[in-house]
Short mmCIF file of C-alpha atoms in Angstrom, two decimals:
data_model
loop_
_atom_site.label_atom_id
_atom_site.label_comp_id
_atom_site.label_asym_id
_atom_site.label_seq_id
_atom_site.Cartn_x
_atom_site.Cartn_y
_atom_site.Cartn_z
CA MET A 1 -33.23 3.71 7.52
CA THR A 2 -32.75 2.41 11.05
CA ASP A 3 -33.26 4.92 13.86
CA PRO A 4 -29.98 6.01 15.55
CA ARG A 5 -31.39 5.01 18.95
CA VAL A 6 -31.98 1.47 17.73
CA LEU A 7 -28.49 1.28 16.25
CA ALA A 8 -27.00 2.52 19.54
CA ALA A 9 -29.08 0.03 21.52
CA GLU A 10 -27.99 -2.84 19.28
CA LYS A 11 -24.37 -1.86 19.73
CA ALA A 12 -24.70 -1.61 23.52
CA ALA A 13 -26.71 -4.84 23.87
CA ILE A 14 -24.24 -7.03 22.01
CA ALA A 15 -21.08 -5.34 23.32
CA PRO A 16 -20.59 -8.03 26.04
CA LEU A 17 -21.01 -10.71 23.35
CA GLU A 18 -18.36 -9.33 21.03
CA SER A 19 -15.69 -8.25 23.51
CA ALA A 20 -13.50 -10.50 25.64
CA PRO A 21 -13.80 -10.01 29.43
CA GLY A 22 -11.17 -7.71 30.91
CA PRO A 23 -8.92 -8.47 33.87
CA GLY A 24 -11.49 -7.10 36.31
CA GLY A 25 -14.24 -9.24 34.83
CA LEU A 26 -12.08 -12.36 34.90
CA ALA A 27 -11.10 -11.70 38.53
CA PHE A 28 -14.76 -11.21 39.47
CA ALA A 29 -15.82 -14.40 37.70
CA GLY A 30 -12.92 -16.28 39.30
CA ALA A 31 -13.93 -15.13 42.78
CA LEU A 32 -17.55 -16.17 42.17
CA GLY A 33 -16.37 -19.53 40.81
CA LEU A 34 -14.21 -20.16 43.90
CA LEU A 35 -17.10 -19.36 46.24
CA PHE A 36 -19.41 -21.67 44.31
CA ALA A 37 -16.78 -24.43 44.32
CA GLY A 38 -16.43 -23.93 48.09
CA ALA A 39 -20.19 -24.36 48.45
CA LEU A 40 -20.09 -27.61 46.47
CA GLY A 41 -17.26 -28.79 48.72
CA ALA A 42 -19.27 -27.92 51.84
CA TRP A 43 -22.26 -29.81 50.44
CA GLY A 44 -20.01 -32.81 49.77
CA TRP A 45 -18.83 -32.65 53.39
CA GLN A 46 -22.47 -32.61 54.52
CA LEU A 47 -23.29 -35.63 52.33
CA LEU A 48 -20.39 -37.56 53.89
CA ASN A 49 -21.16 -36.65 57.49
CA GLY A 50 -24.90 -36.03 57.50
CA LEU A 51 -26.93 -33.10 58.75
CA GLU A 52 -25.12 -33.20 62.08
CA VAL A 53 -22.54 -30.83 60.54
CA THR A 54 -25.31 -28.20 60.33
CA GLY A 55 -26.95 -26.29 63.17
CA LEU A 56 -30.28 -28.04 62.54
CA ASN A 57 -31.73 -29.95 65.47
CA SER A 58 -34.98 -31.11 66.97
CA PRO A 59 -37.35 -29.25 66.82
CA VAL A 60 -35.57 -26.78 64.46
CA PHE A 61 -35.70 -28.97 61.35
CA TRP A 62 -35.80 -26.00 58.98
CA GLY A 63 -33.22 -23.24 59.03
CA VAL A 64 -31.02 -21.34 56.60
CA TYR A 65 -31.57 -23.74 53.68
CA ILE A 66 -35.35 -23.25 53.64
CA THR A 67 -34.81 -19.52 54.16
CA ASP A 68 -32.59 -19.54 51.07
CA PHE A 69 -35.20 -21.50 49.12
CA VAL A 70 -37.93 -18.93 49.73
CA PHE A 71 -35.40 -16.13 49.10
CA PHE A 72 -34.36 -17.40 45.65
CA VAL A 73 -37.97 -18.01 44.65
CA GLY A 74 -38.60 -14.38 45.58
CA VAL A 75 -35.66 -13.21 43.46
CA SER A 76 -37.15 -15.04 40.48
CA HIS A 77 -40.27 -12.88 40.62
CA ALA A 78 -38.40 -9.99 38.99
CA GLY A 79 -38.96 -11.44 35.53
CA THR A 80 -42.65 -12.03 36.08
CA LEU A 81 -43.25 -8.58 37.50
CA ILE A 82 -41.56 -6.56 34.78
CA SER A 83 -42.09 -8.81 31.79
CA ALA A 84 -45.55 -10.14 32.54
CA ILE A 85 -47.45 -7.51 34.50
CA LEU A 86 -46.05 -4.53 32.62
CA ARG A 87 -46.39 -6.26 29.24
CA ILE A 88 -50.06 -6.96 29.97
CA THR A 89 -50.63 -3.32 30.95
CA ASP A 90 -48.46 -2.12 28.03
CA ALA A 91 -46.32 0.07 30.30
CA ARG A 92 -43.61 1.26 27.93
CA TRP A 93 -41.07 2.08 30.63
CA ARG A 94 -40.52 -1.65 31.03
CA THR A 95 -38.57 -1.94 27.75
CA PRO A 96 -34.99 -1.58 29.09
CA TYR A 97 -35.68 -3.90 32.04
CA THR A 98 -37.47 -6.89 30.52
CA ARG A 99 -34.47 -8.91 29.35
CA MET A 100 -32.57 -8.30 32.60
CA ALA A 101 -35.62 -9.35 34.60
CA GLU A 102 -36.09 -12.53 32.57
CA MET A 103 -32.40 -13.42 33.00
CA ILE A 104 -32.69 -12.91 36.77
CA THR A 105 -35.65 -15.31 36.84
CA ILE A 106 -33.89 -18.07 34.91
CA ALA A 107 -30.63 -17.68 36.85
CA SER A 108 -32.25 -17.86 40.29
CA LEU A 109 -34.66 -20.79 39.91
CA PRO A 110 -32.03 -23.60 39.77
CA PHE A 111 -30.62 -22.44 43.11
CA ALA A 112 -34.09 -22.21 44.65
CA ALA A 113 -34.78 -25.83 43.70
CA THR A 114 -31.41 -27.14 44.91
CA CYS A 115 -31.81 -25.46 48.31
CA VAL A 116 -34.54 -27.99 49.08
CA ILE A 117 -32.33 -30.86 47.89
CA VAL A 118 -29.51 -29.69 50.16
CA ASP A 119 -31.89 -29.40 53.11
CA LEU A 120 -32.99 -33.03 52.73
CA GLY A 121 -29.56 -34.35 53.71
CA ARG A 122 -30.16 -37.40 51.51
CA PRO A 123 -30.94 -36.06 48.00
CA GLU A 124 -32.34 -39.35 46.73
CA ARG A 125 -35.30 -38.92 49.07
CA ALA A 126 -36.58 -36.12 46.85
CA LEU A 127 -37.86 -38.89 44.55
CA ASN A 128 -40.30 -39.98 47.27
CA VAL A 129 -42.49 -37.00 46.42
CA ILE A 130 -42.97 -38.54 42.95
CA LEU A 131 -42.88 -42.23 43.91
CA TYR A 132 -45.25 -41.86 46.87
CA PRO A 133 -47.34 -38.74 46.16
CA HIS A 134 -49.70 -37.46 48.84
CA LEU A 135 -52.31 -35.30 47.13
CA THR A 136 -53.19 -33.42 50.33
CA SER A 137 -49.58 -32.37 50.94
CA PRO A 138 -48.61 -28.76 50.12
CA ILE A 139 -45.06 -30.04 49.53
CA LEU A 140 -46.25 -32.16 46.57
CA TRP A 141 -48.09 -29.20 45.09
CA ASP A 142 -45.06 -27.00 45.69
CA VAL A 143 -42.94 -29.42 43.64
CA VAL A 144 -45.57 -29.33 40.90
CA CYS A 145 -45.79 -25.52 40.99
CA ILE A 146 -42.03 -24.96 41.01
CA SER A 147 -41.47 -27.48 38.19
CA THR A 148 -44.19 -25.86 36.09
CA TYR A 149 -42.84 -22.40 36.91
CA VAL A 150 -39.32 -23.35 35.82
CA THR A 151 -40.59 -24.85 32.56
CA CYS A 152 -42.89 -21.94 31.71
CA SER A 153 -40.27 -19.33 32.66
CA CYS A 154 -37.72 -20.96 30.35
CA LEU A 155 -40.26 -21.04 27.50
CA TYR A 156 -41.19 -17.42 28.16
CA PHE A 157 -37.53 -16.37 28.20
CA TYR A 158 -36.81 -18.24 24.97
CA THR A 159 -39.91 -16.97 23.17
CA ALA A 160 -39.02 -13.36 24.02
CA LEU A 161 -35.47 -14.01 22.76
CA ILE A 162 -36.32 -15.33 19.29
CA PRO A 163 -36.32 -12.00 17.36
CA ASP A 164 -33.06 -10.94 19.02
CA LEU A 165 -31.51 -14.35 18.37
CA ALA A 166 -32.28 -13.76 14.69
CA PHE A 167 -30.51 -10.40 14.89
CA CYS A 168 -27.45 -12.14 16.40
CA ARG A 169 -27.70 -14.88 13.75
CA ASP A 170 -27.49 -12.31 10.97
CA ARG A 171 -24.64 -10.48 12.68
CA TRP A 172 -22.62 -13.69 13.12
CA ALA A 173 -23.59 -15.08 9.68
CA THR A 174 -20.05 -14.77 8.30
CA ARG A 175 -18.29 -16.09 11.41
CA ALA A 176 -17.60 -19.65 12.36
CA GLY A 177 -17.90 -21.02 15.85
CA TRP A 178 -20.48 -22.12 18.38
CA ARG A 179 -22.27 -18.76 18.51
CA HIS A 180 -23.11 -18.91 14.81
CA TRP A 181 -24.66 -22.37 15.15
CA LEU A 182 -26.46 -21.52 18.40
CA TYR A 183 -28.12 -18.42 16.96
CA MET A 184 -28.90 -20.08 13.63
CA VAL A 185 -30.71 -23.02 15.24
CA ALA A 186 -32.38 -21.11 18.09
CA ALA A 187 -33.76 -18.29 15.89
CA LEU A 188 -36.22 -20.72 14.22
CA GLU A 189 -35.92 -19.06 10.80
CA TRP A 190 -37.24 -15.74 12.11
CA THR A 191 -37.38 -13.15 9.30
CA ASP A 192 -39.24 -10.33 11.09
CA THR A 193 -42.28 -10.32 8.80
CA PRO A 194 -45.46 -8.49 9.92
CA LEU A 195 -47.22 -11.84 10.34
CA GLN A 196 -44.44 -13.20 12.55
CA ARG A 197 -44.56 -10.04 14.65
CA ARG A 198 -48.32 -10.31 15.18
CA VAL A 199 -48.16 -13.98 16.10
CA HIS A 200 -45.18 -13.39 18.39
CA ASN A 201 -46.94 -10.54 20.23
CA ARG A 202 -50.07 -12.62 20.72
CA ILE A 203 -48.05 -15.53 22.09
CA MET A 204 -46.14 -13.23 24.45
CA THR A 205 -49.36 -11.67 25.74
CA GLY A 206 -50.97 -15.08 26.32
CA MET A 207 -47.89 -16.41 28.07
CA SER A 208 -47.69 -13.26 30.21
CA ILE A 209 -51.24 -13.78 31.48
CA ALA A 210 -50.63 -17.48 32.16
CA LEU A 211 -47.30 -16.83 33.87
CA LEU A 212 -48.79 -14.14 36.09
CA GLY A 213 -51.37 -16.58 37.42
CA LEU A 214 -48.70 -19.24 37.80
CA VAL A 215 -46.30 -17.06 39.76
CA ILE A 216 -49.05 -16.06 42.20
CA SER A 217 -49.91 -19.72 42.74
CA VAL A 218 -46.23 -20.65 43.20
CA HIS A 219 -45.51 -18.28 46.04
CA THR A 220 -48.95 -18.77 47.58
CA ASN A 221 -48.21 -22.47 47.74
CA VAL A 222 -44.76 -21.79 49.22
CA GLY A 223 -46.61 -19.92 51.96
CA PHE A 224 -49.05 -22.82 52.33
CA ILE A 225 -46.15 -25.14 53.24
CA PHE A 226 -45.98 -23.13 56.44
CA GLY A 227 -49.58 -21.94 56.77
CA MET A 228 -51.22 -25.36 56.42
CA THR A 229 -49.58 -26.53 59.66
CA ILE A 230 -50.95 -25.64 63.11
CA LYS A 231 -47.68 -24.21 64.39
CA PRO A 232 -47.90 -20.76 66.01
CA GLY A 233 -46.66 -18.01 63.72
CA TRP A 234 -47.35 -20.05 60.61
CA HIS A 235 -51.04 -21.01 60.76
CA THR A 236 -52.60 -17.85 59.39
CA ALA A 237 -54.78 -17.12 56.37
CA ILE A 238 -52.67 -14.12 55.35
CA ILE A 239 -49.43 -16.04 54.87
CA GLY A 240 -50.06 -16.92 51.20
CA PRO A 241 -50.76 -13.35 50.03
CA TYR A 242 -48.00 -12.11 52.37
CA PHE A 243 -45.46 -14.34 50.61
CA VAL A 244 -46.66 -13.12 47.20
CA ILE A 245 -46.33 -9.40 48.00
CA GLY A 246 -42.97 -10.01 49.69
CA ALA A 247 -41.64 -11.85 46.65
CA ALA A 248 -42.90 -9.07 44.37
CA LEU A 249 -41.09 -6.43 46.45
CA GLN A 250 -37.93 -8.53 46.60
CA GLY A 251 -37.90 -9.18 42.87
CA LEU A 252 -38.34 -5.50 42.10
CA GLY A 253 -35.62 -4.54 44.57
CA GLY A 254 -33.24 -7.02 43.00
CA LEU A 255 -34.02 -5.68 39.56
CA GLY A 256 -33.34 -2.13 40.76
CA LEU A 257 -29.94 -3.12 42.17
CA ILE A 258 -28.84 -5.20 39.18
CA GLY A 259 -30.28 -2.72 36.69
CA VAL A 260 -28.29 0.17 38.17
CA ILE A 261 -25.09 -1.90 38.20
CA LEU A 262 -25.49 -2.98 34.57
CA ARG A 263 -26.45 0.55 33.55
CA ARG A 264 -23.08 1.73 34.84
CA VAL A 265 -20.93 -1.22 33.77
CA LEU A 266 -22.40 -1.62 30.27
CA ARG A 267 -22.93 2.12 29.74
CA LEU A 268 -26.67 1.83 29.19
CA GLU A 269 -27.47 5.36 30.40
CA PRO A 270 -29.08 6.40 27.06
CA PHE A 271 -31.54 3.50 27.31
CA ILE A 272 -32.19 3.43 31.09
CA ASN A 273 -32.78 7.12 31.59
CA GLU A 274 -34.24 9.18 34.44
CA HIS A 275 -37.79 8.41 33.31
CA HIS A 276 -37.23 4.65 33.51
CA LEU A 277 -35.50 4.94 36.88
CA ASN A 278 -38.29 7.13 38.28
CA GLN A 279 -40.96 4.67 37.18
CA LEU A 280 -39.09 1.84 38.88
CA ARG A 281 -38.75 3.99 42.00
CA ARG A 282 -42.50 4.67 42.12
CA PHE A 283 -43.37 1.01 41.60
CA THR A 284 -41.01 0.04 44.42
CA ILE A 285 -42.50 2.63 46.80
CA ALA A 286 -45.99 1.27 46.10
CA LEU A 287 -44.90 -2.29 46.88
CA ILE A 288 -43.14 -1.15 50.08
CA CYS A 289 -46.47 0.35 51.22
CA PHE A 290 -48.35 -2.87 50.40
CA TRP A 291 -45.77 -5.01 52.23
CA THR A 292 -45.90 -2.71 55.28
CA TYR A 293 -49.70 -2.97 55.34
CA PHE A 294 -49.59 -6.78 55.29
CA THR A 295 -46.91 -6.86 58.00
CA VAL A 296 -48.79 -4.52 60.34
CA ALA A 297 -52.06 -6.39 59.75
CA GLU A 298 -50.41 -9.70 60.68
CA LEU A 299 -48.74 -8.28 63.81
CA LEU A 300 -51.92 -6.59 65.05
CA THR A 301 -54.00 -9.74 64.50
CA THR A 302 -51.53 -11.81 66.50
CA TYR A 303 -51.20 -9.24 69.29
CA TYR A 304 -54.91 -8.66 69.83
CA GLY A 305 -55.62 -12.39 69.63
CA GLY A 306 -53.32 -12.98 72.60
CA ILE A 307 -53.15 -16.77 72.13
CA PRO A 308 -50.32 -17.92 74.46
CA PRO A 309 -48.35 -20.08 71.94
CA GLU A 310 -48.67 -17.31 69.32
CA MET A 311 -47.54 -14.67 71.81
CA LEU A 312 -44.50 -16.73 72.72
CA VAL A 313 -43.35 -16.58 69.09
CA PHE A 314 -44.45 -12.95 68.79
CA TRP A 315 -42.34 -11.74 71.71
CA SER A 316 -39.38 -13.87 70.66
CA LYS A 317 -39.38 -11.83 67.45
CA VAL A 318 -40.14 -8.38 68.85
CA THR A 319 -38.04 -8.33 72.03
CA GLY A 320 -36.51 -11.80 72.31
CA PRO A 321 -33.62 -13.70 70.74
CA PHE A 322 -34.85 -13.05 67.17
CA ALA A 323 -35.35 -9.29 67.57
CA TRP A 324 -32.20 -8.69 65.47
CA SER A 325 -33.76 -10.36 62.43
CA PHE A 326 -37.23 -8.89 62.99
CA TRP A 327 -36.11 -5.27 63.33
CA GLY A 328 -33.53 -5.77 60.58
CA MET A 329 -36.43 -6.88 58.37
CA ILE A 330 -38.49 -3.79 59.26
CA LEU A 331 -35.59 -1.42 58.61
CA GLY A 332 -34.39 -3.16 55.44
CA CYS A 333 -37.75 -3.78 53.76
CA ALA A 334 -39.67 -0.66 54.72
CA VAL A 335 -38.19 2.17 56.75
CA ILE A 336 -34.82 2.88 55.11
CA PRO A 337 -35.82 2.12 51.46
CA PHE A 338 -38.95 4.26 51.86
CA ILE A 339 -36.89 7.20 53.13
CA LEU A 340 -34.26 6.78 50.40
CA LEU A 341 -36.78 6.53 47.56
CA VAL A 342 -39.27 9.17 48.72
CA PHE A 343 -36.90 11.87 49.95
CA GLN A 344 -33.93 10.96 47.70
CA PRO A 345 -31.03 12.29 49.81
CA GLY A 346 -28.64 11.43 46.95
CA ARG A 347 -28.54 10.50 43.26
CA LEU A 348 -31.47 8.43 42.07
CA THR A 349 -29.24 5.60 40.83
CA ALA A 350 -27.52 5.34 44.20
CA MET A 351 -30.86 5.41 46.04
CA LEU A 352 -32.24 2.61 43.85
CA ALA A 353 -29.11 0.50 44.31
CA TRP A 354 -29.02 0.93 48.08
CA SER A 355 -32.76 0.33 48.37
CA GLY A 356 -32.56 -2.81 46.24
CA ALA A 357 -29.71 -4.21 48.33
CA LEU A 358 -31.47 -3.39 51.63
CA ILE A 359 -34.77 -4.85 50.45
CA ASN A 360 -33.13 -8.15 49.52
CA ILE A 361 -31.25 -8.31 52.83
CA GLY A 362 -34.46 -7.45 54.64
CA MET A 363 -36.38 -10.10 52.70
CA TRP A 364 -33.83 -12.76 53.64
CA LEU A 365 -34.24 -11.70 57.26
CA GLU A 366 -38.03 -11.82 56.84
CA ARG A 367 -37.89 -15.44 55.69
CA TYR A 368 -35.49 -16.28 58.55
CA THR A 369 -37.88 -14.57 60.99
CA ILE A 370 -40.76 -16.65 59.66
CA VAL A 371 -38.95 -20.01 59.59
CA VAL A 372 -36.75 -20.23 62.69
CA PRO A 373 -38.63 -18.59 65.62
CA THR A 374 -41.68 -20.81 65.13
CA ALA A 375 -39.56 -23.96 64.87
CA ALA A 376 -37.56 -22.95 67.97
CA SER A 377 -40.76 -22.36 70.01
CA PRO A 378 -42.79 -25.60 69.94
CA PHE A 379 -46.01 -26.18 71.90
CA ILE A 380 -44.08 -28.21 74.47
CA HIS A 381 -41.77 -25.57 75.89
CA THR A 382 -39.31 -28.10 77.30
CA LEU A 383 -38.37 -29.06 73.73
CA ALA A 384 -37.40 -25.50 72.76
CA ARG A 385 -33.91 -25.24 71.28
CA SER A 386 -31.71 -22.47 69.96
CA TYR A 387 -30.41 -22.56 66.40
CA VAL A 388 -27.11 -21.22 65.09
CA PRO A 389 -26.14 -21.93 61.45
CA SER A 390 -22.88 -23.82 61.03
CA TRP A 391 -20.05 -22.93 58.66
CA VAL A 392 -21.43 -25.50 56.23
CA GLU A 393 -24.78 -23.72 55.97
CA VAL A 394 -23.14 -20.31 55.65
CA MET A 395 -20.71 -21.54 52.97
CA ILE A 396 -23.47 -23.16 50.92
CA SER A 397 -25.67 -20.05 51.19
CA VAL A 398 -22.87 -17.69 50.12
CA GLY A 399 -21.78 -20.08 47.36
CA TRP A 400 -25.31 -20.40 45.98
CA LEU A 401 -25.56 -16.61 45.82
CA ALA A 402 -22.20 -16.50 44.00
CA GLY A 403 -23.41 -19.19 41.61
CA PHE A 404 -26.51 -17.16 40.83
CA ALA A 405 -24.38 -14.10 40.04
CA LEU A 406 -22.03 -16.18 37.89
CA LEU A 407 -24.88 -17.75 35.92
CA LEU A 408 -26.48 -14.33 35.41
CA ALA A 409 -23.18 -12.91 34.13
CA SER A 410 -22.81 -15.92 31.80
CA PHE A 411 -26.23 -15.25 30.25
CA MET A 412 -25.11 -11.72 29.47
CA ARG A 413 -22.10 -13.06 27.57
CA VAL A 414 -24.41 -15.08 25.28
CA PHE A 415 -27.67 -13.12 24.89
CA PRO A 416 -28.36 -9.40 24.30
CA VAL A 417 -28.98 -7.61 27.58
CA LEU A 418 -31.66 -5.36 26.04
CA THR A 419 -34.89 -6.49 24.37
CA LEU A 420 -34.13 -5.01 20.96
CA TRP A 421 -37.37 -5.99 19.22
CA GLU A 422 -39.44 -4.15 21.83
CA LEU A 423 -37.26 -1.08 21.44
CA ARG A 424 -37.74 -1.16 17.66
CA GLU A 425 -41.52 -1.40 18.07
CA GLU A 426 -41.47 1.50 20.52
CA VAL A 427 -39.47 3.67 18.09
CA GLU A 428 -41.77 2.74 15.20
CA GLU A 429 -44.84 3.73 17.25
CA GLU A 430 -43.22 7.06 18.14
CA HIS A 431 -42.46 7.73 14.47
CA ALA A 432 -46.02 6.87 13.48
CA ALA A 433 -47.38 9.25 16.14
CA GLU A 434 -45.01 12.06 15.11
CA HIS A 435 -45.82 11.80 11.39
CA GLY A 436 -49.51 11.18 11.86
CA ALA A 437 -50.44 7.57 11.24
CA PRO A 438 -53.47 7.21 8.96
CA GLU A 439 -56.71 6.64 10.76
CA SER A 440 -58.40 3.31 10.24
#
């Protein structure tokens, strides 16, 4: 007989699949769709008129678009963190978060890739990386890493879905329509035999290890795009690891925010309980401490070095025209989330949601603080220029964020939001422990 917790989880996980969206949901989706359509229109305007409709100039060739690119790659790390790291370590509190995290990864990566295409101005020039490869260029290796990351993340997401697709197949067996055919084909004749379970678990563990190494290489290489130049503020050995820890913190913050929202909207309180929320809180606090350490180490190294071009960028961030983004980064990524999560002046769910939102805002500001001040402060001071994003850049950035949210919501209308097969295994292990499993 199936455990009542599993039955309740199955009911909650497929509730968005079986019910039609309400007026509020339709209005929300419509608003997101309009923003995304506006972003496509702004991109079309840019294609017609060129990059002169943006705030980009010489020497500020990179601005909001590259900031968005690094930001969306950071968002995608949620899936790798929860699904890969915690699956390898067999941390059971991951169970309610894994499917959400994997959906966040898949939904964010298309927008990360297209940010680079938008920044080019002429999208067809992206083919030059393939047609005329330069093996010493970090940009080539970034294309290779991102492409591999997208492919492996999709395979990882699909492999983890197979047992739950079979559950949906059986539930929709007597119904006609596209869902029945989708689940029937995608489930790959899964019958939940002990052999299939063992093979599936081994594949998931192997893919988790491979994906963990891949995700570290991806964001390290994103950092190398900056760090392998000799520009002040970028040319530092710490930039690769700094990007990795920042992406990890951002992905976890995004998962905290989205997890709390879905917990409330989909009524998942029985499955994302205080224990799960507390574990996520502790993990986030640890990553805040790591990120703060890396940030202080980088600032102290620059300050005590005292190299004039480096100090020009340093002071432009700390007290100059980019102080708003620098101190916003410090407050959003470290100070306020740390206070909220350690001292908890309110409900834990509210603290996680506010911290997740602030961390992601702070991480966007961090990427802006890395990209723009260095570009605006070249070695030849007479070439220095200010940079202000145009309405086109703002519209595309907001629209891409809306598109990400719309794609994530669409996934939840097709696939179960909880990883049911992991929950079943967890319940079975608890039953075996309670009734005394025979010793081998």
